[in-house]
Amino acid sequence: MKRRSPRLLALGAAVMLALAGCGSISEVTVPADFDQPLHIPPLAESTIDDDGTRVFDLTAQSGTTDFSTGASATETMGFNGSFLGPTLRAKRGEMVAVNFSNELGRTTSVHWHGMHLPAAMDGGPHQEVEPGGTWRPEWQIDQPGATLWYHPHPHGETEDQVYRGLAGMFILDDEDTAVSGLPSEYGVDDIPVIVQDKQFTGDGQLTLQNDGNEIGLLGSTVMVNGTIGAHHKVTTEKVRLRLLNGSTARIYNFGFEDGRPFQLVATDGGLLRSPLEQRNIQLSPGERAEIVVAMEPGTTAMLRSSEPDLGAVAAPFAFGANDSFDVLELRAAGELAPSSAVSPTLSDFGTDEFDASVTRSFELEGRRINGRTMDMGRIDETITLGATEVWEVRNKNLFPHNFHIHDVQFQILSIDGETPPAHLAGRKDTVYLSPQKTYRLIMTFEDYADPQVPYMFHCHLLLHEDEGMMGQFVVVEPGQSAGAIPTNDGGAHHAH
Ligand SMILES: [Cu+2]
């Protein structure tokens, strides 16, 4: 078991101050020149079954990767390769299936982060795949176009597997994305930007040694799609960046070095109602944003992460609040092909608070949610199919958490009683939780009742998640109650 002891469950300010004094937090260092071409994860090939199902093949495997650090080959993990995975892509309404094989030599799973789908297809800790095993989830894409992603979600081992490279994008298209006017040529003007921080040992291996940082590893090396010091050659007047924070703990505040504005067009669950002019967008682990940036011929623009606003944390520098560093350089060609204007109206959606029939409270503290740590055999919440609910989520600590809910996209009604800023008004499945603040989230559980198989809600700081900061909910038909989870299920991961 890689699971660490819940050593700081009752963390107080005194411990925080001791941590603040240790001075062992490393800063991010970047190359002098961003001379490495950005790696673009390939689009996953797929076949169409007789019944019209789009079928992908994914194999989780181990390997070595040359990150051009000058050190020896780095041991990594990836899907269909040694590091990260291909970009899956499907349209709303399509049936999809994934033939998944686990060649890792250790138990894993594949979770479709942000996807609305039956719990048995969700790829959480109840759908673990043993070494040498296979799994074939299938479901219908039934949600707006969006930038989703996939990654392992095995009980207590998610941080290590995602960190070593098991992550990829899953792009959904729909009618709105088709008429949005957004740049949409994958790898040319529509670019996946998977941002991760890593810590290398002297001999070039990845380490999760975090010097006791309460939130997990903050690495001194930042990579995009696995490329350190990356640039992308821009050949069009506008470029769309699909930003994904694929890190275990670091919170980024993305913007451009020259302060240029960009259009924020989508958050986790899909397009905003209309483009929003922004100069920065902050993403905690698991969150996504799509931005469109304009370039002039022959110029460069450096995507940076500047000091994130973490709220009233006890030790800002210890959690990366003082870190700023370059991430990805855009280099425009001398002549740029014209780009369409982005549509002033992108999407329409809304959930009315008057529709909500249930309010639930979730208090995050230490590694516990509502005083409990994850128990594979316990259903924490039972939700009636079709219900619109308000979840009040509070971070009771003086350090960062965030909150991710499987199956649904939510909207943020308020933060400490105030209307959320416009960049947080779209569809979300993961939200940063500032210390001591309460976030009221609204969502509807439209489909897929299953009293036996739970979905997860959890902190997406992966160390916290692995240390038990997670709970389970089932969606049931009206009048139904939660079924007992088969007892062998809860302990299955201990068997190997
Ligand atoms: Cu947390």
mmCIF file with all atom_site columns, N, CA and C and ligand atoms in Angstrom, residues 400-402 459 461 464 469, ligand 1:
data_model
loop_
_atom_site.group_PDB
_atom_site.id
_atom_site.type_symbol
_atom_site.label_atom_id
_atom_site.label_alt_id
_atom_site.label_comp_id
_atom_site.label_asym_id
_atom_site.label_entity_id
_atom_site.label_seq_id
_atom_site.pdbx_PDB_ins_code
_atom_site.Cartn_x
_atom_site.Cartn_y
_atom_site.Cartn_z
_atom_site.occupancy
_atom_site.B_iso_or_equiv
_atom_site.pdbx_formal_charge
_atom_site.auth_seq_id
_atom_site.auth_comp_id
_atom_site.auth_asym_id
_atom_site.auth_atom_id
_atom_site.pdbx_PDB_model_num
ATOM   1  N  N  . PRO A 1 400 ? -5.294  25.054 1.349  1.00 0.00 ? 400 PRO A N  1
ATOM   2  C  CA . PRO A 1 400 ? -6.193  24.804 0.216  1.00 0.00 ? 400 PRO A CA 1
ATOM   3  C  C  . PRO A 1 400 ? -6.827  23.411 0.210  1.00 0.00 ? 400 PRO A C  1
ATOM   4  N  N  . HIS A 1 401 ? -8.065  23.379 -0.232 1.00 0.00 ? 401 HIS A N  1
ATOM   5  C  CA . HIS A 1 401 ? -8.731  22.168 -0.704 1.00 0.00 ? 401 HIS A CA 1
ATOM   6  C  C  . HIS A 1 401 ? -9.423  22.546 -2.005 1.00 0.00 ? 401 HIS A C  1
ATOM   7  N  N  . ASN A 1 402 ? -9.908  21.551 -2.724 1.00 0.00 ? 402 ASN A N  1
ATOM   8  C  CA . ASN A 1 402 ? -10.916 21.827 -3.739 1.00 0.00 ? 402 ASN A CA 1
ATOM   9  C  C  . ASN A 1 402 ? -11.951 20.730 -3.676 1.00 0.00 ? 402 ASN A C  1
ATOM   10 N  N  . CYS A 1 459 ? -11.980 15.864 -2.478 1.00 0.00 ? 459 CYS A N  1
ATOM   11 C  CA . CYS A 1 459 ? -10.959 16.869 -2.732 1.00 0.00 ? 459 CYS A CA 1
ATOM   12 C  C  . CYS A 1 459 ? -10.076 16.346 -3.858 1.00 0.00 ? 459 CYS A C  1
ATOM   13 N  N  . LEU A 1 461 ? -7.104  17.604 -4.620 1.00 0.00 ? 461 LEU A N  1
ATOM   14 C  CA . LEU A 1 461 ? -5.684  17.601 -4.304 1.00 0.00 ? 461 LEU A CA 1
ATOM   15 C  C  . LEU A 1 461 ? -5.374  16.121 -4.049 1.00 0.00 ? 461 LEU A C  1
ATOM   16 N  N  . HIS A 1 464 ? -4.629  14.517 -0.674 1.00 0.00 ? 464 HIS A N  1
ATOM   17 C  CA . HIS A 1 464 ? -5.785  14.513 0.226  1.00 0.00 ? 464 HIS A CA 1
ATOM   18 C  C  . HIS A 1 464 ? -6.768  13.412 -0.163 1.00 0.00 ? 464 HIS A C  1
ATOM   19 N  N  . MET A 1 469 ? -9.909  11.848 1.775  1.00 0.00 ? 469 MET A N  1
ATOM   20 C  CA . MET A 1 469 ? -10.820 13.000 1.716  1.00 0.00 ? 469 MET A CA 1
ATOM   21 C  C  . MET A 1 469 ? -11.817 12.810 0.569  1.00 0.00 ? 469 MET A C  1
HETATM 22 CU CU . CU  B 2 .   ? -7.939  18.782 0.104  1.00 0.00 ? 1   CU  B CU 1
#
